mmCIF file of C-alpha atoms in Angstrom:
data_model
loop_
_atom_site.group_PDB
_atom_site.id
_atom_site.type_symbol
_atom_site.label_atom_id
_atom_site.label_comp_id
_atom_site.label_asym_id
_atom_site.label_seq_id
_atom_site.Cartn_x
_atom_site.Cartn_y
_atom_site.Cartn_z
ATOM 1 C CA UNK A 1 -4.427 30.630 -1.837
ATOM 2 C CA UNK A 2 -3.360 29.703 -5.270
ATOM 3 C CA UNK A 3 -5.931 27.974 -7.352
ATOM 4 C CA UNK A 4 -5.100 24.755 -9.010
ATOM 5 C CA UNK A 5 -6.571 22.746 -11.722
ATOM 6 C CA UNK A 6 -8.579 19.532 -10.879
ATOM 7 C CA UNK A 7 -7.233 16.725 -12.021
ATOM 8 C CA UNK A 8 -10.620 14.458 -12.198
ATOM 9 C CA UNK A 9 -8.789 11.048 -12.443
ATOM 10 C CA UNK A 10 -7.341 11.369 -8.755
ATOM 11 C CA UNK A 11 -11.061 11.863 -7.339
ATOM 12 C CA UNK A 12 -12.191 8.564 -9.502
ATOM 13 C CA UNK A 13 -12.263 5.213 -7.961
ATOM 14 C CA UNK A 14 -10.746 2.505 -9.920
ATOM 15 C CA UNK A 15 -12.904 -0.157 -11.647
ATOM 16 C CA UNK A 16 -12.488 -3.156 -9.409
ATOM 17 C CA UNK A 17 -15.351 -5.094 -10.834
ATOM 18 C CA UNK A 18 -13.529 -7.810 -12.401
ATOM 19 C CA UNK A 19 -11.228 -8.376 -9.399
ATOM 20 C CA UNK A 20 -11.506 -11.143 -7.027
ATOM 21 C CA UNK A 21 -13.686 -10.198 -4.006
ATOM 22 C CA UNK A 22 -11.541 -10.232 -0.649
ATOM 23 C CA UNK A 23 -14.640 -11.245 1.242
ATOM 24 C CA UNK A 24 -12.911 -12.496 4.497
ATOM 25 C CA UNK A 25 -11.270 -8.868 4.692
ATOM 26 C CA UNK A 26 -14.521 -7.161 3.855
ATOM 27 C CA UNK A 27 -16.113 -8.894 6.456
ATOM 28 C CA UNK A 28 -13.504 -8.216 9.198
ATOM 29 C CA UNK A 29 -14.076 -4.292 8.425
ATOM 30 C CA UNK A 30 -17.682 -4.675 8.231
ATOM 31 C CA UNK A 31 -17.982 -5.904 11.793
ATOM 32 C CA UNK A 32 -15.472 -3.837 13.087
ATOM 33 C CA UNK A 33 -16.336 -0.056 14.275
ATOM 34 C CA UNK A 34 -12.784 1.385 13.910
ATOM 35 C CA UNK A 35 -12.644 4.819 12.595
ATOM 36 C CA UNK A 36 -9.422 4.399 10.919
ATOM 37 C CA UNK A 37 -8.300 1.677 8.396
ATOM 38 C CA UNK A 38 -4.878 1.344 7.376
ATOM 39 C CA UNK A 39 -4.089 -1.037 4.218
ATOM 40 C CA UNK A 40 -0.114 -1.448 4.437
ATOM 41 C CA UNK A 41 1.702 -3.911 2.163
ATOM 42 C CA UNK A 42 4.575 -3.881 -0.467
ATOM 43 C CA UNK A 43 3.741 -3.713 -4.193
ATOM 44 C CA UNK A 44 1.314 -6.203 -5.727
ATOM 45 C CA UNK A 45 -0.781 -7.006 -2.647
ATOM 46 C CA UNK A 46 -4.020 -5.439 -4.063
ATOM 47 C CA UNK A 47 -4.311 -2.797 -1.783
ATOM 48 C CA UNK A 48 -6.181 -0.096 -4.187
ATOM 49 C CA UNK A 49 -8.655 -3.081 -4.761
ATOM 50 C CA UNK A 50 -9.447 -3.767 -1.133
ATOM 51 C CA UNK A 51 -10.089 -0.324 -0.221
ATOM 52 C CA UNK A 52 -12.284 0.251 -3.203
ATOM 53 C CA UNK A 53 -14.283 -2.879 -2.224
ATOM 54 C CA UNK A 54 -14.603 -1.332 1.040
ATOM 55 C CA UNK A 55 -15.818 1.881 0.087
ATOM 56 C CA UNK A 56 -18.104 0.480 -2.317
ATOM 57 C CA UNK A 57 -19.841 -1.734 0.434
ATOM 58 C CA UNK A 58 -19.873 1.497 2.637
ATOM 59 C CA UNK A 59 -23.370 2.992 3.327
ATOM 60 C CA UNK A 60 -23.066 6.950 3.058
ATOM 61 C CA UNK A 61 -21.087 9.683 1.340
ATOM 62 C CA UNK A 62 -17.359 8.943 0.188
ATOM 63 C CA UNK A 63 -14.467 10.557 -1.368
ATOM 64 C CA UNK A 64 -11.832 8.670 -3.144
ATOM 65 C CA UNK A 65 -8.376 10.481 -3.501
ATOM 66 C CA UNK A 66 -5.578 8.933 -5.362
ATOM 67 C CA UNK A 67 -2.601 10.627 -4.092
ATOM 68 C CA UNK A 68 0.739 11.660 -5.908
ATOM 69 C CA UNK A 69 3.909 13.417 -5.783
ATOM 70 C CA UNK A 70 2.097 16.471 -6.448
ATOM 71 C CA UNK A 71 0.074 16.417 -3.264
ATOM 72 C CA UNK A 72 3.290 17.189 -1.249
ATOM 73 C CA UNK A 73 2.182 20.656 -1.951
ATOM 74 C CA UNK A 74 -0.703 21.465 0.532
ATOM 75 C CA UNK A 75 -2.684 23.725 -1.676
ATOM 76 C CA UNK A 76 -2.902 20.869 -4.576
ATOM 77 C CA UNK A 77 -4.091 18.505 -1.463
ATOM 78 C CA UNK A 78 -6.760 20.980 -0.285
ATOM 79 C CA UNK A 79 -7.959 21.969 -3.790
ATOM 80 C CA UNK A 80 -8.425 18.248 -4.496
ATOM 81 C CA UNK A 81 -10.036 17.321 -1.213
ATOM 82 C CA UNK A 82 -12.535 20.364 -1.200
ATOM 83 C CA UNK A 83 -13.596 19.308 -4.871
ATOM 84 C CA UNK A 84 -13.867 15.751 -3.718
ATOM 85 C CA UNK A 85 -16.256 16.591 -0.556
ATOM 86 C CA UNK A 86 -18.250 19.037 -3.038
ATOM 87 C CA UNK A 87 -19.028 16.277 -5.194
ATOM 88 C CA UNK A 88 -19.761 13.855 -2.466
ATOM 89 C CA UNK A 89 -21.633 16.384 0.244
ATOM 90 C CA UNK A 90 -24.436 18.448 -1.019
ATOM 91 C CA UNK A 91 -24.135 22.042 -0.070
ATOM 92 C CA UNK A 92 -20.651 21.593 0.915
ATOM 93 C CA UNK A 93 -17.924 24.089 0.050
ATOM 94 C CA UNK A 94 -18.748 27.520 0.548
ATOM 95 C CA UNK A 95 -17.224 28.059 3.873
ATOM 96 C CA UNK A 96 -13.790 26.247 3.145
ATOM 97 C CA UNK A 97 -13.691 28.124 -0.113
ATOM 98 C CA UNK A 98 -14.078 31.464 1.381
ATOM 99 C CA UNK A 99 -11.489 30.529 3.956
ATOM 100 C CA UNK A 100 -9.038 29.450 1.190
ATOM 101 C CA UNK A 101 -9.729 32.440 -0.881
ATOM 102 C CA UNK A 102 -8.492 34.542 2.085
ATOM 103 C CA UNK A 103 -5.427 32.750 3.032
ATOM 104 C CA UNK A 104 -1.972 33.478 1.551
ATOM 105 C CA UNK A 105 0.062 30.825 3.306
ATOM 106 C CA UNK A 106 -1.832 27.588 3.781
ATOM 107 C CA UNK A 107 1.003 26.058 5.530
ATOM 108 C CA UNK A 108 1.268 28.698 8.141
ATOM 109 C CA UNK A 109 -2.518 29.062 8.636
ATOM 110 C CA UNK A 110 -3.259 25.355 8.222
ATOM 111 C CA UNK A 111 -4.809 24.620 11.606
ATOM 112 C CA UNK A 112 -7.684 27.170 11.158
ATOM 113 C CA UNK A 113 -8.060 26.104 7.398
ATOM 114 C CA UNK A 114 -8.454 22.291 8.594
ATOM 115 C CA UNK A 115 -10.880 23.692 11.470
ATOM 116 C CA UNK A 116 -13.172 25.392 8.867
ATOM 117 C CA UNK A 117 -13.129 22.399 6.815
ATOM 118 C CA UNK A 118 -13.935 19.641 9.344
ATOM 119 C CA UNK A 119 -16.655 22.318 10.828
ATOM 120 C CA UNK A 120 -18.197 22.425 7.435
ATOM 121 C CA UNK A 121 -18.104 18.471 6.756
ATOM 122 C CA UNK A 122 -19.634 17.982 10.011
ATOM 123 C CA UNK A 123 -22.399 20.545 9.335
ATOM 124 C CA UNK A 124 -23.411 19.191 6.028
ATOM 125 C CA UNK A 125 -22.441 15.642 6.034
ATOM 126 C CA UNK A 126 -25.896 14.282 7.172
ATOM 127 C CA UNK A 127 -24.796 10.744 6.321
ATOM 128 C CA UNK A 128 -21.677 8.836 7.337
ATOM 129 C CA UNK A 129 -18.556 9.745 5.529
ATOM 130 C CA UNK A 130 -15.660 7.695 4.252
ATOM 131 C CA UNK A 131 -12.354 9.638 3.038
ATOM 132 C CA UNK A 132 -10.146 7.014 1.084
ATOM 133 C CA UNK A 133 -6.390 8.081 0.545
ATOM 134 C CA UNK A 134 -4.769 5.748 -1.943
ATOM 135 C CA UNK A 135 -1.019 5.428 -2.078
ATOM 136 C CA UNK A 136 -0.321 7.601 1.020
ATOM 137 C CA UNK A 137 3.577 6.954 0.573
ATOM 138 C CA UNK A 138 3.602 9.965 -1.678
ATOM 139 C CA UNK A 139 3.204 12.306 1.190
ATOM 140 C CA UNK A 140 4.408 10.334 3.969
ATOM 141 C CA UNK A 141 7.463 12.661 4.293
ATOM 142 C CA UNK A 142 5.646 15.750 3.421
ATOM 143 C CA UNK A 143 4.734 17.512 6.960
ATOM 144 C CA UNK A 144 2.198 19.795 5.770
ATOM 145 C CA UNK A 145 -0.042 17.679 3.696
ATOM 146 C CA UNK A 146 0.453 14.606 6.369
ATOM 147 C CA UNK A 147 -0.473 17.011 9.005
ATOM 148 C CA UNK A 148 -3.726 17.859 7.375
ATOM 149 C CA UNK A 149 -4.539 14.152 7.199
ATOM 150 C CA UNK A 150 -3.700 13.804 10.946
ATOM 151 C CA UNK A 151 -6.108 16.638 11.909
ATOM 152 C CA UNK A 152 -8.670 14.826 9.883
ATOM 153 C CA UNK A 153 -7.845 11.890 11.678
ATOM 154 C CA UNK A 154 -8.015 13.476 15.056
ATOM 155 C CA UNK A 155 -11.258 15.648 14.741
ATOM 156 C CA UNK A 156 -13.522 13.999 12.736
ATOM 157 C CA UNK A 157 -16.619 12.321 14.440
ATOM 158 C CA UNK A 158 -16.370 8.691 15.134
ATOM 159 C CA UNK A 159 -19.201 7.821 12.696
ATOM 160 C CA UNK A 160 -17.045 8.985 10.078
ATOM 161 C CA UNK A 161 -14.170 6.592 8.828
ATOM 162 C CA UNK A 162 -10.811 7.194 7.003
ATOM 163 C CA UNK A 163 -9.170 4.575 5.100
ATOM 164 C CA UNK A 164 -5.519 4.644 3.997
ATOM 165 C CA UNK A 165 -3.519 2.632 1.649
ATOM 166 C CA UNK A 166 0.614 2.818 1.774
ATOM 167 C CA UNK A 167 3.488 0.742 0.915
ATOM 168 C CA UNK A 168 5.153 2.370 4.024
ATOM 169 C CA UNK A 169 3.736 2.689 7.378
ATOM 170 C CA UNK A 170 2.044 5.923 7.439
ATOM 171 C CA UNK A 171 4.024 8.735 9.722
ATOM 172 C CA UNK A 172 0.872 9.320 11.849
ATOM 173 C CA UNK A 173 0.402 9.689 15.485
ATOM 174 C CA UNK A 174 -1.916 6.582 16.378
ATOM 175 C CA UNK A 175 -1.070 5.568 19.815
ATOM 176 C CA UNK A 176 -4.476 7.111 21.004
ATOM 177 C CA UNK A 177 -6.565 5.127 18.418
ATOM 178 C CA UNK A 178 -4.644 1.908 19.070
ATOM 179 C CA UNK A 179 -5.479 2.142 22.831
ATOM 180 C CA UNK A 180 -9.201 3.210 22.114
ATOM 181 C CA UNK A 181 -9.468 0.380 19.508
ATOM 182 C CA UNK A 182 -10.288 2.902 16.554
ATOM 183 C CA UNK A 183 -7.810 1.579 14.402
ATOM 184 C CA UNK A 184 -8.097 -1.599 12.053
ATOM 185 C CA UNK A 185 -4.781 -2.617 10.383
ATOM 186 C CA UNK A 186 -4.230 -5.016 7.235
ATOM 187 C CA UNK A 187 -0.541 -6.228 6.443
ATOM 188 C CA UNK A 188 1.137 -8.438 4.204
ATOM 189 C CA UNK A 189 -0.058 -11.422 6.148
ATOM 190 C CA UNK A 190 -3.537 -10.503 5.971
ATOM 191 C CA UNK A 191 -3.468 -9.599 1.988
ATOM 192 C CA UNK A 192 -1.836 -12.915 1.049
ATOM 193 C CA UNK A 193 -4.133 -14.732 -1.186
ATOM 194 C CA UNK A 194 -5.568 -18.030 0.750
ATOM 195 C CA UNK A 195 -6.753 -21.128 -0.753
ATOM 196 C CA UNK A 196 -10.136 -20.073 -1.613
ATOM 197 C CA UNK A 197 -9.019 -16.813 -3.095
ATOM 198 C CA UNK A 198 -6.601 -18.605 -5.373
ATOM 199 C CA UNK A 199 -8.941 -21.091 -6.248
ATOM 200 C CA UNK A 200 -11.549 -18.265 -7.408
ATOM 201 C CA UNK A 201 -8.697 -16.538 -9.321
ATOM 202 C CA UNK A 202 -7.795 -19.854 -11.196
ATOM 203 C CA UNK A 203 -11.206 -20.757 -12.248
ATOM 204 C CA UNK A 204 -11.701 -21.071 -15.921
ATOM 205 C CA UNK A 205 -7.957 -20.988 -16.333
ATOM 206 C CA UNK A 206 -7.464 -24.394 -16.965
ATOM 207 C CA UNK A 207 -9.391 -27.584 -17.399
ATOM 208 C CA UNK A 208 -9.803 -29.629 -15.280
ATOM 209 C CA UNK A 209 -9.901 -27.083 -12.163
ATOM 210 C CA UNK A 210 -6.550 -27.424 -10.188
ATOM 211 C CA UNK A 211 -7.009 -29.732 -7.332
ATOM 212 C CA UNK A 212 -6.283 -28.440 -3.742
ATOM 213 C CA UNK A 213 -3.108 -29.902 -3.355
ATOM 214 C CA UNK A 214 -2.049 -27.945 -6.900
ATOM 215 C CA UNK A 215 -3.369 -24.545 -5.379
ATOM 216 C CA UNK A 216 -1.324 -25.071 -2.319
ATOM 217 C CA UNK A 217 1.561 -25.732 -4.315
ATOM 218 C CA UNK A 218 0.996 -22.130 -6.171
ATOM 219 C CA UNK A 219 0.379 -20.461 -2.992
ATOM 220 C CA UNK A 220 3.551 -21.955 -1.644
ATOM 221 C CA UNK A 221 5.736 -20.968 -4.853
ATOM 222 C CA UNK A 222 4.359 -17.251 -4.657
ATOM 223 C CA UNK A 223 4.286 -16.731 -0.979
ATOM 224 C CA UNK A 224 0.523 -15.983 -1.706
ATOM 225 C CA UNK A 225 1.459 -12.827 -3.604
ATOM 226 C CA UNK A 226 -1.516 -11.737 -5.128
ATOM 227 C CA UNK A 227 0.080 -9.959 -8.425
ATOM 228 C CA UNK A 228 2.274 -13.027 -9.146
ATOM 229 C CA UNK A 229 -0.571 -15.486 -8.926
ATOM 230 C CA UNK A 230 -2.390 -12.998 -11.371
ATOM 231 C CA UNK A 231 0.279 -12.922 -13.680
ATOM 232 C CA UNK A 232 0.713 -16.648 -13.596
ATOM 233 C CA UNK A 233 -2.888 -17.091 -14.331
ATOM 234 C CA UNK A 234 -2.638 -16.290 -18.143
ATOM 235 C CA UNK A 235 0.203 -18.734 -18.648
ATOM 236 C CA UNK A 236 -1.752 -21.769 -17.252
ATOM 237 C CA UNK A 237 -4.626 -21.350 -19.866
ATOM 238 C CA UNK A 238 -1.959 -22.474 -22.641
ATOM 239 C CA UNK A 239 0.235 -24.634 -20.727
ATOM 240 C CA UNK A 240 -0.519 -26.644 -17.137
ATOM 241 C CA UNK A 241 3.065 -26.825 -16.035
ATOM 242 C CA UNK A 242 4.488 -26.934 -12.263
ATOM 243 C CA UNK A 243 4.374 -23.534 -10.691
ATOM 244 C CA UNK A 244 8.071 -23.312 -10.434
ATOM 245 C CA UNK A 245 8.568 -23.793 -14.113
ATOM 246 C CA UNK A 246 6.068 -21.124 -14.928
ATOM 247 C CA UNK A 247 7.369 -18.638 -12.441
ATOM 248 C CA UNK A 248 10.987 -18.993 -13.435
ATOM 249 C CA UNK A 249 9.757 -17.828 -17.158
ATOM 250 C CA UNK A 250 8.088 -14.915 -15.520
ATOM 251 C CA UNK A 251 10.952 -13.905 -13.260
ATOM 252 C CA UNK A 252 13.479 -13.880 -16.206
ATOM 253 C CA UNK A 253 14.521 -11.040 -17.945
ATOM 254 C CA UNK A 254 11.487 -10.393 -20.417
ATOM 255 C CA UNK A 255 8.877 -12.164 -18.042
ATOM 256 C CA UNK A 256 6.055 -10.315 -16.780
ATOM 257 C CA UNK A 257 6.895 -10.540 -13.044
ATOM 258 C CA UNK A 258 10.642 -9.207 -13.860
ATOM 259 C CA UNK A 259 8.771 -6.340 -15.862
ATOM 260 C CA UNK A 260 6.456 -5.531 -12.955
ATOM 261 C CA UNK A 261 9.149 -5.791 -10.461
ATOM 262 C CA UNK A 262 11.593 -3.548 -12.522
ATOM 263 C CA UNK A 263 8.699 -0.756 -12.882
ATOM 264 C CA UNK A 264 7.198 -0.843 -9.479
ATOM 265 C CA UNK A 265 10.286 -1.437 -7.032
ATOM 266 C CA UNK A 266 13.876 -1.524 -8.912
ATOM 267 C CA UNK A 267 13.349 1.808 -10.736
ATOM 268 C CA UNK A 268 12.769 3.712 -7.305
ATOM 269 C CA UNK A 269 15.727 2.455 -5.376
ATOM 270 C CA UNK A 270 19.219 3.918 -4.877
ATOM 271 C CA UNK A 271 22.321 2.339 -6.261
ATOM 272 C CA UNK A 272 23.653 1.661 -3.047
ATOM 273 C CA UNK A 273 20.268 0.011 -1.715
ATOM 274 C CA UNK A 274 20.396 -2.190 -5.270
ATOM 275 C CA UNK A 275 23.782 -3.381 -4.676
ATOM 276 C CA UNK A 276 23.025 -4.422 -1.241
ATOM 277 C CA UNK A 277 19.700 -6.026 -2.068
ATOM 278 C CA UNK A 278 21.469 -8.090 -4.845
ATOM 279 C CA UNK A 279 24.369 -9.361 -2.694
ATOM 280 C CA UNK A 280 22.158 -10.341 0.382
ATOM 281 C CA UNK A 281 19.790 -12.286 -1.755
ATOM 282 C CA UNK A 282 22.306 -15.134 -2.275
ATOM 283 C CA UNK A 283 21.239 -16.956 0.917
ATOM 284 C CA UNK A 284 17.485 -18.162 1.335
ATOM 285 C CA UNK A 285 17.703 -16.832 5.046
ATOM 286 C CA UNK A 286 19.618 -13.603 5.685
ATOM 287 C CA UNK A 287 21.394 -13.493 8.964
ATOM 288 C CA UNK A 288 22.672 -9.885 10.023
ATOM 289 C CA UNK A 289 26.108 -10.975 11.599
ATOM 290 C CA UNK A 290 26.943 -13.176 8.585
ATOM 291 C CA UNK A 291 25.838 -10.453 6.107
ATOM 292 C CA UNK A 292 28.332 -7.889 7.894
ATOM 293 C CA UNK A 293 31.112 -10.376 7.737
ATOM 294 C CA UNK A 294 30.456 -11.345 4.185
ATOM 295 C CA UNK A 295 30.523 -7.529 2.978
ATOM 296 C CA UNK A 296 34.149 -7.444 4.284
ATOM 297 C CA UNK A 297 34.844 -4.156 2.454
ATOM 298 C CA UNK A 298 32.379 -2.231 4.617
ATOM 299 C CA UNK A 299 33.561 -1.334 8.019
ATOM 300 C CA UNK A 300 30.624 0.800 9.194
ATOM 301 C CA UNK A 301 29.121 -0.802 12.199
ATOM 302 C CA UNK A 302 25.573 -2.316 11.694
ATOM 303 C CA UNK A 303 26.042 -1.700 7.899
ATOM 304 C CA UNK A 304 23.858 -4.634 6.708
ATOM 305 C CA UNK A 305 21.198 -3.662 9.674
ATOM 306 C CA UNK A 306 20.578 -0.156 8.157
ATOM 307 C CA UNK A 307 19.823 -1.437 4.836
ATOM 308 C CA UNK A 308 17.731 -4.275 6.004
ATOM 309 C CA UNK A 309 15.813 -1.816 8.034
ATOM 310 C CA UNK A 310 15.136 0.486 5.345
ATOM 311 C CA UNK A 311 14.002 -2.358 3.116
ATOM 312 C CA UNK A 312 11.595 -3.390 5.669
ATOM 313 C CA UNK A 313 10.434 -0.065 6.407
ATOM 314 C CA UNK A 314 9.664 0.604 2.801
ATOM 315 C CA UNK A 315 8.005 -2.693 2.233
ATOM 316 C CA UNK A 316 10.506 -3.890 -0.355
ATOM 317 C CA UNK A 317 9.338 -7.369 -0.110
ATOM 318 C CA UNK A 318 11.500 -8.635 2.853
ATOM 319 C CA UNK A 319 10.263 -9.941 6.121
ATOM 320 C CA UNK A 320 11.535 -10.348 9.361
ATOM 321 C CA UNK A 321 12.108 -13.906 10.914
ATOM 322 C CA UNK A 322 13.709 -12.562 14.075
ATOM 323 C CA UNK A 323 13.805 -9.022 14.139
ATOM 324 C CA UNK A 324 17.315 -7.491 14.075
ATOM 325 C CA UNK A 325 18.753 -10.839 13.602
ATOM 326 C CA UNK A 326 17.173 -12.666 10.576
ATOM 327 C CA UNK A 327 15.236 -11.867 7.354
ATOM 328 C CA UNK A 328 13.991 -13.327 4.186
ATOM 329 C CA UNK A 329 13.067 -11.672 0.721
ATOM 330 C CA UNK A 330 9.873 -12.755 -1.074
ATOM 331 C CA UNK A 331 10.727 -15.971 -2.937
ATOM 332 C CA UNK A 332 10.305 -14.426 -6.554
ATOM 333 C CA UNK A 333 11.758 -11.127 -5.649
ATOM 334 C CA UNK A 334 14.890 -13.208 -4.222
ATOM 335 C CA UNK A 335 15.189 -15.028 -7.612
ATOM 336 C CA UNK A 336 14.859 -11.623 -9.426
ATOM 337 C CA UNK A 337 17.658 -10.053 -7.323
ATOM 338 C CA UNK A 338 19.728 -13.298 -7.923
ATOM 339 C CA UNK A 339 19.341 -13.022 -11.571
ATOM 340 C CA UNK A 340 20.412 -9.282 -11.534
ATOM 341 C CA UNK A 341 23.432 -10.209 -9.582
ATOM 342 C CA UNK A 342 24.432 -12.729 -12.243
#
């Protein structure tokens, strides 16, 4: 197998020491015995932070793997995974290194490679092991790399744990794990900030402290979106205005929320999807039938539903109220889209 240089940053956990502890989520994971944890939500919900907090609380070996587009190449993926395991597990690596050196085509021989890898992990990992795969979306449609992760999910002992973050639902076979209660899933509804977390975030931002009524107003205005609350925090230091007033400035063209959305969501969309999202953002609630009638120039059957399904599957800040019939955008995203349209 072709050798690749190691990018150390891919195996280095982020520093989350200054972030709000998501204690209620940590407690759920701590008392659960599931072998696979999936944290799936849109941009800005703190998926990476939560996984790192879970990893830090875990007793035993751990490997952090920041996935990227380059990991669609299974040889890149295996090179970094083996390096991460070698750093975490004493004496690990000789068997899998030998197997990889004698393999010309990793994709064709992936099952044998993964059998060697898992066998060596089991042999040398004397303590529980947690594998953390951040940003799974980058390999979600890469069959060779995704199959390698599926092999780990299927064959690592139940005392080991795998954690995955992703904006999109991972294309993994999870039915058996769900039926055996071996899968713990956190989604957008879990990751929204609650009253206690919002209060902790805003501590020290203004004096006097925000009352419960004011905190609830912020949660309602942002839909509990962690990144919006975080970006709003700095504005409160200098001007204690109503949430709607501050958020309007942040979503405007030069605001920090607008810049975040442009970079993290808007830049990666097709022109057709951008056009649909802008035009469908006008009503508070998106009714699929009305949406189809409004976009009269498109005669394609279920035109709107195809785009709505894509935005929901990709966690592009749209939420189903009545699946297949009615949807809504995250309120600040809707403001951003409406501004784009005008």
